[in-house]
Amino acid sequence: MDSFRNRNKVRAVNRCRTYDLRRCLYHIRFYAILIFSGFSNVLLAQQPNISGIITDHTTNEPIEGVTVNTNTGIGTITDMEGRYEISIPPGEYLLQFSSIGYENKIQNINVLAGRNLVIDLSLQQITNELNLVVVTASKYEKNITRETVSMEVIKPEFLTNANTVDLDEAIQKVPGMTMIDNQANIRGGSGFSYGAGSRVLVLVDGIPELTGDAGDVKWEFLPIENLSQVEIIKGAASVLYGSSALNGVINLRTRYPGAVPETRITAFQGIYQNPPDKGKVWWGNQQPYFGGGNFMHSRKFGQLDFVAGGNINNERNFHQGQYNLRGRINANTRYRFKKVEGLAAGLNVNYMYYQSGTYFLWADDTTGAYKALGGLDSASTTVSEGKNTRMTIDPFVTYFSKNGSQHDLKFRYFYTKNNNNTDQGSISNYYYGEYQYRKSFSFGMNLVAGALASYTSVNAELYGDHSGDNWALYAQLDKTFGKLIAVAGVRYEAFHIDTARGNSDPVFRAGLNYELTKTTFLRGSFGQGYRYPSIAEKFVNTSVGALKVFPNPSVQPEYGWSAELGVKQAFKISNWLGYIDVAAFMQRYHDMIEFKFGYYNPNPVEGEYDLNYLGFESVNIENARISGMELSVVGQGTTWGINTYLLAGITYINPINVDQKNFVDSLTNADNTLTQAETDSLEQTIILNYRFKTTIKFNLEQSYKKFSWGIEARYNSFMINIDPFFEGNDPLVIYLFGEPTEFIPGVKSWREAHHHGDFVMDLRLAYNITDNIRIALITKNSLNHEYSIRPALLEAPRSYTAQLTIKM
């Protein structure tokens, strides 16, 4: 071979006598490349392979994502079956195996020419620290202490013990989180938007769960019976997740089966008790009730992973006319190819059908507090009844290459159909696709990059017929410099609804995390965000009693940013491990989209007002600033033989309408005759609507031998401002009617009588009959406190639930 190449090289040189210099150099370079390539291929062919499988020492389960590195920088990561393979020249090396939550292992190896090595290892889980491993903030596994943003984690046991039927019940237990009529709110970043649009993006395994029309989420559709954990990002996350992640992200991560098949069945039955004021009882001696159950089964069939789950629920609510009868079934599959190592493909499906009656406004704040405005007569009622279908089909492909990179291809088809008796039906088809590339480098850098596109078509009585699409490109890098982790990312996105087009300016995020000591971590972050208005916000045209909502096709996207400084302190008390987290944060929003009450006649005549055009419309009205602080603690362990889990926190926010503040400042500075009471009244108007300035959460779960018990307590301070329309003192209403006029009775008087905030407590007690059978009794709103979060809607009185859980 070598003599052949040398003879050809000589011939090429000889050709210089007859060819020009350029052609001579071309031939020499061509044959030099051939010779170099030949030597390179021979060397690579001679390099031995090191391969193996990494498993968990306790469960013997394969561990995905283990970093396998040599002291020379050559490395890779394990695939979903725990397999790895690297090619390396002969020599002596240090081979290190590391994974988050496990103790590192280092082996001395001697690699001989022509001989492959097989090294199978088991890694021991770390037991002397509280390991919360998350993926949402960085799109790869990272210990929560090393993230640059505030995050919380909810484990599945937390939901089961509290008989959490829908995920929104669990969300409101988390410090900094509130739910206002089923709409998620993180640190005051959102208010109440009448079910249209969301500044908090909800995901299942990284795929958006918001519908293509309203941009909302139905919490009962989420498959919480097959839950690995829920991860919550507090703050703008648009760089990785795009529009609707302006205020944060809630990501539900499902799980795949282990080595041993598992089946779990839960059934429950409960009743609502009468409220303290018996005059509000409309149901006589027939107590409102609820019941249902869920199941989950997971197992492996050779190379096929299979998980199936489902949920049924039947409720006759304490709100007059409200009921819910639903069934949901889901399945996750994944096939791990034997002939192509690192390749897997699967299909996840979720289907739900439900019938419901939806209560929206009370009749009044006294005897009609649980009755529907307008009664149940079809000509006047504000209750709507519907039959609805939701379905998702999610095919995916994942490939782990031998060089340590990961490729993910995800698709979704999301079908929703809403039929109701108020001519507000809609059908939405949503198509989504994303490619994502991840690479962990041996020198401490991680890269995540991707591209996505989606398309929506809507046929609706409620919105009309519309279509929209969007696409995006994003990338994020993080690099470790000793004890410092630095993160930077960028995203560009474009959208199109009918003939309206737009695009985001590039949005950026950056963050730092510094390990001050082995148990103290400082962090700082800045992230930009944006949100395109949903089809519902642009085109909704409906009414509920006195509430009318008008379309506004010209509403524009909203933009913002969030910044945070925080410290996370790990601690250990005997066998009890935990974290204390303190954060100071700031959020800014520009062109904030809010539904604002006003006069929206498309053809106004000066001096004339048609009352049919009084109502709400989504408009860009506010520049907002929300600053605050948060203290939270999470921990678990055993003290005096009692297993204890704790999640608690307090959040304080100062939510300011910047435009209104500037207006109030100009008034107070220009008029020195204002009394203190008048000044205080003006100052209150700068607070954003539908925000609690102070929230406190406390969740404690304990167990001893076969018994377990828990307590949950929540406090919300008084909601200072709501839409003036609800209290009848909107300036336009006063101008048109000559005096304050309530369209919905009792809101103003209720708020005047309940202006000290609300404290709610839940209790639970459980007993393990055997290792596989558990019974529990749960009481929610144990003090039977009457309270309201959203105007004209009372929350649930005390309820009792009996629960049975069987594991097989």
Short mmCIF file of C-alpha atoms in Angstrom, two decimals, residues 343-611:
data_model
loop_
_atom_site.label_atom_id
_atom_site.label_comp_id
_atom_site.label_asym_id
_atom_site.label_seq_id
_atom_site.Cartn_x
_atom_site.Cartn_y
_atom_site.Cartn_z
CA LEU A 343 -32.05 4.72 19.09
CA ALA A 344 -35.57 4.72 20.51
CA ALA A 345 -38.97 5.64 19.13
CA GLY A 346 -42.41 5.77 20.64
CA LEU A 347 -45.96 7.01 20.63
CA ASN A 348 -47.82 8.67 23.52
CA VAL A 349 -51.59 9.19 23.40
CA ASN A 350 -54.09 10.83 25.74
CA TYR A 351 -57.87 10.98 25.27
CA MET A 352 -60.58 12.56 27.42
CA TYR A 353 -64.33 12.93 27.05
CA TYR A 354 -66.36 14.90 29.55
CA GLN A 355 -69.79 16.38 30.12
CA SER A 356 -70.03 19.40 32.36
CA GLY A 357 -72.12 22.23 33.64
CA THR A 358 -70.03 25.36 34.24
CA TYR A 359 -71.00 27.89 36.88
CA PHE A 360 -69.56 31.39 36.42
CA LEU A 361 -71.27 34.05 38.61
CA TRP A 362 -73.20 33.99 41.87
CA ALA A 363 -76.73 35.33 42.21
CA ASP A 364 -75.72 37.47 45.21
CA ASP A 365 -73.46 37.34 48.27
CA THR A 366 -76.08 36.14 50.77
CA THR A 367 -78.67 33.43 50.14
CA GLY A 368 -77.60 33.24 46.49
CA ALA A 369 -73.87 32.89 47.08
CA TYR A 370 -73.82 29.32 45.72
CA LYS A 371 -76.71 29.86 43.28
CA ALA A 372 -76.19 30.85 39.66
CA LEU A 373 -76.88 34.35 38.43
CA GLY A 374 -80.03 34.10 36.36
CA GLY A 375 -81.03 30.80 37.96
CA LEU A 376 -81.23 27.65 35.84
CA ASP A 377 -83.84 28.86 33.37
CA SER A 378 -82.37 28.53 29.87
CA ALA A 379 -83.51 32.04 28.98
CA SER A 380 -81.60 33.76 31.78
CA THR A 381 -79.02 31.39 33.25
CA THR A 382 -75.28 32.04 33.30
CA VAL A 383 -74.57 28.29 33.58
CA SER A 384 -73.42 26.63 30.36
CA GLU A 385 -73.54 22.90 29.66
CA GLY A 386 -71.27 21.12 27.26
CA LYS A 387 -69.90 17.89 25.85
CA ASN A 388 -66.20 18.09 25.14
CA THR A 389 -63.41 15.98 23.67
CA ARG A 390 -59.64 16.35 23.94
CA MET A 391 -57.02 14.15 22.34
CA THR A 392 -53.26 14.27 21.84
CA ILE A 393 -51.10 11.97 19.71
CA ASP A 394 -47.36 12.39 20.26
CA PRO A 395 -44.86 10.37 18.19
CA PHE A 396 -41.17 10.84 19.01
CA VAL A 397 -37.67 9.62 18.15
CA THR A 398 -34.59 9.83 20.40
CA TYR A 399 -31.01 9.00 19.43
CA PHE A 400 -27.90 8.95 21.62
CA SER A 401 -24.80 9.02 19.43
CA LYS A 402 -21.51 7.45 20.49
CA ASN A 403 -19.85 10.87 20.73
CA GLY A 404 -22.15 11.83 23.61
CA SER A 405 -24.71 13.94 21.75
CA GLN A 406 -28.48 13.46 21.90
CA HIS A 407 -31.05 14.11 19.17
CA ASP A 408 -34.76 14.43 19.96
CA LEU A 409 -37.55 14.70 17.42
CA LYS A 410 -41.01 15.34 18.87
CA PHE A 411 -44.39 15.78 17.21
CA ARG A 412 -47.90 16.46 18.47
CA TYR A 413 -51.42 16.48 17.13
CA PHE A 414 -53.83 18.13 19.59
CA TYR A 415 -57.56 17.93 18.88
CA THR A 416 -60.18 19.75 20.94
CA LYS A 417 -63.91 19.85 20.39
CA ASN A 418 -66.23 21.87 22.61
CA ASN A 419 -70.00 21.67 22.18
CA ASN A 420 -72.33 23.59 24.50
CA ASN A 421 -75.84 24.88 24.76
CA THR A 422 -74.92 28.57 24.45
CA ASP A 423 -73.74 28.62 20.81
CA GLN A 424 -70.12 28.88 21.90
CA GLY A 425 -68.78 25.67 20.38
CA SER A 426 -65.35 25.31 18.81
CA ILE A 427 -63.08 22.79 17.09
CA SER A 428 -59.32 23.26 17.19
CA ASN A 429 -56.58 21.29 15.44
CA TYR A 430 -53.03 21.98 16.62
CA TYR A 431 -49.90 20.51 14.98
CA TYR A 432 -46.48 20.79 16.60
CA GLY A 433 -42.99 19.59 15.75
CA GLU A 434 -39.60 20.17 17.37
CA TYR A 435 -36.05 19.01 16.79
CA GLN A 436 -33.61 19.36 19.68
CA TYR A 437 -29.87 18.74 19.87
CA ARG A 438 -27.99 18.31 23.15
CA LYS A 439 -24.29 17.84 23.68
CA SER A 440 -22.23 17.61 26.87
CA PHE A 441 -18.57 18.34 26.35
CA SER A 442 -15.77 16.92 28.48
CA PHE A 443 -14.43 20.39 29.25
CA GLY A 444 -17.55 21.32 31.24
CA MET A 445 -19.80 22.88 28.58
CA ASN A 446 -23.33 21.88 27.60
CA LEU A 447 -25.12 22.92 24.43
CA VAL A 448 -28.86 22.80 23.77
CA ALA A 449 -30.20 23.98 20.41
CA GLY A 450 -33.38 23.40 18.49
CA ALA A 451 -35.97 24.42 15.95
CA LEU A 452 -39.74 24.10 16.07
CA ALA A 453 -42.87 24.93 14.13
CA SER A 454 -46.60 24.73 14.82
CA TYR A 455 -49.86 25.26 12.95
CA THR A 456 -53.38 25.84 14.30
CA SER A 457 -56.74 25.80 12.59
CA VAL A 458 -59.90 26.82 14.46
CA ASN A 459 -63.57 26.55 13.49
CA ALA A 460 -65.66 28.17 16.18
CA GLU A 461 -68.96 29.85 16.87
CA LEU A 462 -67.14 31.62 19.70
CA TYR A 463 -64.20 33.02 17.69
CA GLY A 464 -65.01 32.45 14.01
CA ASP A 465 -62.74 30.50 11.66
CA HIS A 466 -59.03 31.29 11.91
CA SER A 467 -55.61 29.78 11.39
CA GLY A 468 -52.16 30.54 12.70
CA ASP A 469 -48.62 29.27 12.66
CA ASN A 470 -45.29 30.00 14.25
CA TRP A 471 -41.69 28.85 14.08
CA ALA A 472 -38.66 29.40 16.27
CA LEU A 473 -34.92 28.80 16.59
CA TYR A 474 -33.14 28.69 19.94
CA ALA A 475 -29.82 27.84 21.53
CA GLN A 476 -28.40 27.82 25.05
CA LEU A 477 -24.89 27.23 26.38
CA ASP A 478 -23.74 26.67 29.91
CA LYS A 479 -20.14 26.35 31.01
CA THR A 480 -18.60 25.29 34.29
CA PHE A 481 -15.56 27.23 35.52
CA GLY A 482 -14.61 25.42 38.70
CA LYS A 483 -17.30 26.43 41.20
CA LEU A 484 -18.98 28.86 38.78
CA ILE A 485 -21.65 27.92 36.22
CA ALA A 486 -22.49 30.48 33.52
CA VAL A 487 -25.56 30.20 31.27
CA ALA A 488 -26.49 32.17 28.14
CA GLY A 489 -29.23 31.62 25.58
CA VAL A 490 -31.04 33.26 22.66
CA ARG A 491 -34.26 32.66 20.74
CA TYR A 492 -35.96 34.08 17.65
CA GLU A 493 -39.60 33.39 16.87
CA ALA A 494 -42.17 34.43 14.26
CA PHE A 495 -45.96 34.06 14.26
CA HIS A 496 -48.86 34.44 11.88
CA ILE A 497 -52.61 34.62 12.64
CA ASP A 498 -54.75 34.97 9.51
CA THR A 499 -53.23 37.94 7.69
CA ALA A 500 -51.48 39.40 10.75
CA ARG A 501 -47.78 38.65 10.95
CA GLY A 502 -45.19 39.44 13.56
CA ASN A 503 -41.96 38.32 15.09
CA SER A 504 -40.14 38.67 18.34
CA ASP A 505 -36.90 40.53 18.50
CA PRO A 506 -34.21 38.10 19.59
CA VAL A 507 -34.76 37.40 23.29
CA PHE A 508 -31.91 36.54 25.62
CA ARG A 509 -31.28 34.94 28.98
CA ALA A 510 -28.18 34.79 31.14
CA GLY A 511 -27.42 33.41 34.57
CA LEU A 512 -24.70 32.59 37.05
CA ASN A 513 -24.51 30.04 39.86
CA TYR A 514 -21.57 30.04 42.27
CA GLU A 515 -20.82 27.35 44.84
CA LEU A 516 -19.79 29.51 47.78
CA THR A 517 -19.35 26.47 50.03
CA LYS A 518 -20.32 22.83 49.66
CA THR A 519 -23.76 23.69 51.01
CA THR A 520 -24.24 27.32 49.88
CA PHE A 521 -25.09 28.33 46.32
CA LEU A 522 -25.48 31.90 45.05
CA ARG A 523 -27.36 32.59 41.83
CA GLY A 524 -28.39 35.46 39.62
CA SER A 525 -30.40 35.45 36.41
CA PHE A 526 -31.93 37.68 33.76
CA GLY A 527 -34.40 36.49 31.15
CA GLN A 528 -36.48 38.19 28.50
CA GLY A 529 -39.90 36.97 27.44
CA TYR A 530 -42.80 37.65 25.15
CA ARG A 531 -46.30 36.36 24.49
CA TYR A 532 -48.41 36.47 21.38
CA PRO A 533 -52.15 36.96 21.96
CA SER A 534 -54.20 33.82 21.52
CA ILE A 535 -56.93 33.46 18.93
CA ALA A 536 -59.47 33.80 21.75
CA GLU A 537 -57.99 37.08 22.97
CA LYS A 538 -58.17 38.51 19.47
CA PHE A 539 -61.53 37.21 18.29
CA VAL A 540 -63.70 36.07 21.24
CA ASN A 541 -67.22 37.45 21.08
CA THR A 542 -69.51 36.27 23.86
CA SER A 543 -71.50 37.19 26.96
CA VAL A 544 -72.23 35.66 30.36
CA GLY A 545 -75.08 37.46 32.05
CA ALA A 546 -74.08 41.11 32.37
CA LEU A 547 -70.51 40.33 31.29
CA LYS A 548 -69.93 40.94 27.61
CA VAL A 549 -66.63 40.29 25.87
CA PHE A 550 -65.80 41.86 22.51
CA PRO A 551 -63.15 40.92 19.92
CA ASN A 552 -60.04 43.00 19.30
CA PRO A 553 -58.09 41.75 16.24
CA SER A 554 -55.53 44.55 16.65
CA VAL A 555 -54.27 43.55 20.12
CA GLN A 556 -50.46 43.28 20.05
CA PRO A 557 -47.94 40.94 21.69
CA GLU A 558 -46.69 41.69 25.19
CA TYR A 559 -43.04 41.72 26.20
CA GLY A 560 -41.15 41.65 29.45
CA TRP A 561 -38.20 40.48 31.45
CA SER A 562 -37.47 39.07 34.86
CA ALA A 563 -34.37 39.22 37.03
CA GLU A 564 -33.49 37.48 40.27
CA LEU A 565 -30.82 37.21 42.93
CA GLY A 566 -30.97 34.24 45.25
CA VAL A 567 -29.15 31.94 47.63
CA LYS A 568 -29.87 28.28 48.31
CA GLN A 569 -28.53 26.86 51.58
CA ALA A 570 -28.45 23.11 52.10
CA PHE A 571 -28.69 21.86 55.68
CA LYS A 572 -28.66 18.63 57.63
CA ILE A 573 -30.21 18.10 61.05
CA SER A 574 -29.51 14.55 62.20
CA ASN A 575 -30.99 12.48 59.35
CA TRP A 576 -33.13 15.34 58.11
CA LEU A 577 -31.93 16.99 54.88
CA GLY A 578 -33.21 20.11 53.19
CA TYR A 579 -32.74 23.46 51.48
CA ILE A 580 -33.59 27.02 52.48
CA ASP A 581 -33.97 29.36 49.54
CA VAL A 582 -34.15 33.17 49.61
CA ALA A 583 -34.78 35.17 46.44
CA ALA A 584 -35.31 38.82 45.49
CA PHE A 585 -36.94 39.29 42.09
CA MET A 586 -38.16 41.89 39.63
CA GLN A 587 -40.53 41.44 36.67
CA ARG A 588 -41.30 44.06 34.03
CA TYR A 589 -44.05 43.86 31.41
CA HIS A 590 -44.67 46.14 28.43
CA ASP A 591 -47.93 46.31 26.47
CA MET A 592 -49.43 43.92 28.99
CA ILE A 593 -52.61 42.29 27.67
CA GLU A 594 -55.57 42.68 30.01
CA PHE A 595 -59.33 42.41 29.58
CA LYS A 596 -60.47 45.94 30.34
CA PHE A 597 -64.03 47.18 30.86
CA GLY A 598 -65.11 49.97 28.54
CA TYR A 599 -67.30 51.14 25.69
CA TYR A 600 -66.42 49.23 22.51
CA ASN A 601 -68.86 50.35 19.81
CA PRO A 602 -67.10 49.85 16.47
CA ASN A 603 -69.09 52.77 15.02
CA PRO A 604 -69.35 55.26 17.90
CA VAL A 605 -71.43 58.42 17.65
CA GLU A 606 -70.22 61.34 19.73
CA GLY A 607 -72.44 61.98 22.74
CA GLU A 608 -74.44 58.78 22.25
CA TYR A 609 -73.94 55.48 24.08
CA ASP A 610 -75.47 52.15 23.18
CA LEU A 611 -75.35 50.05 26.38
#
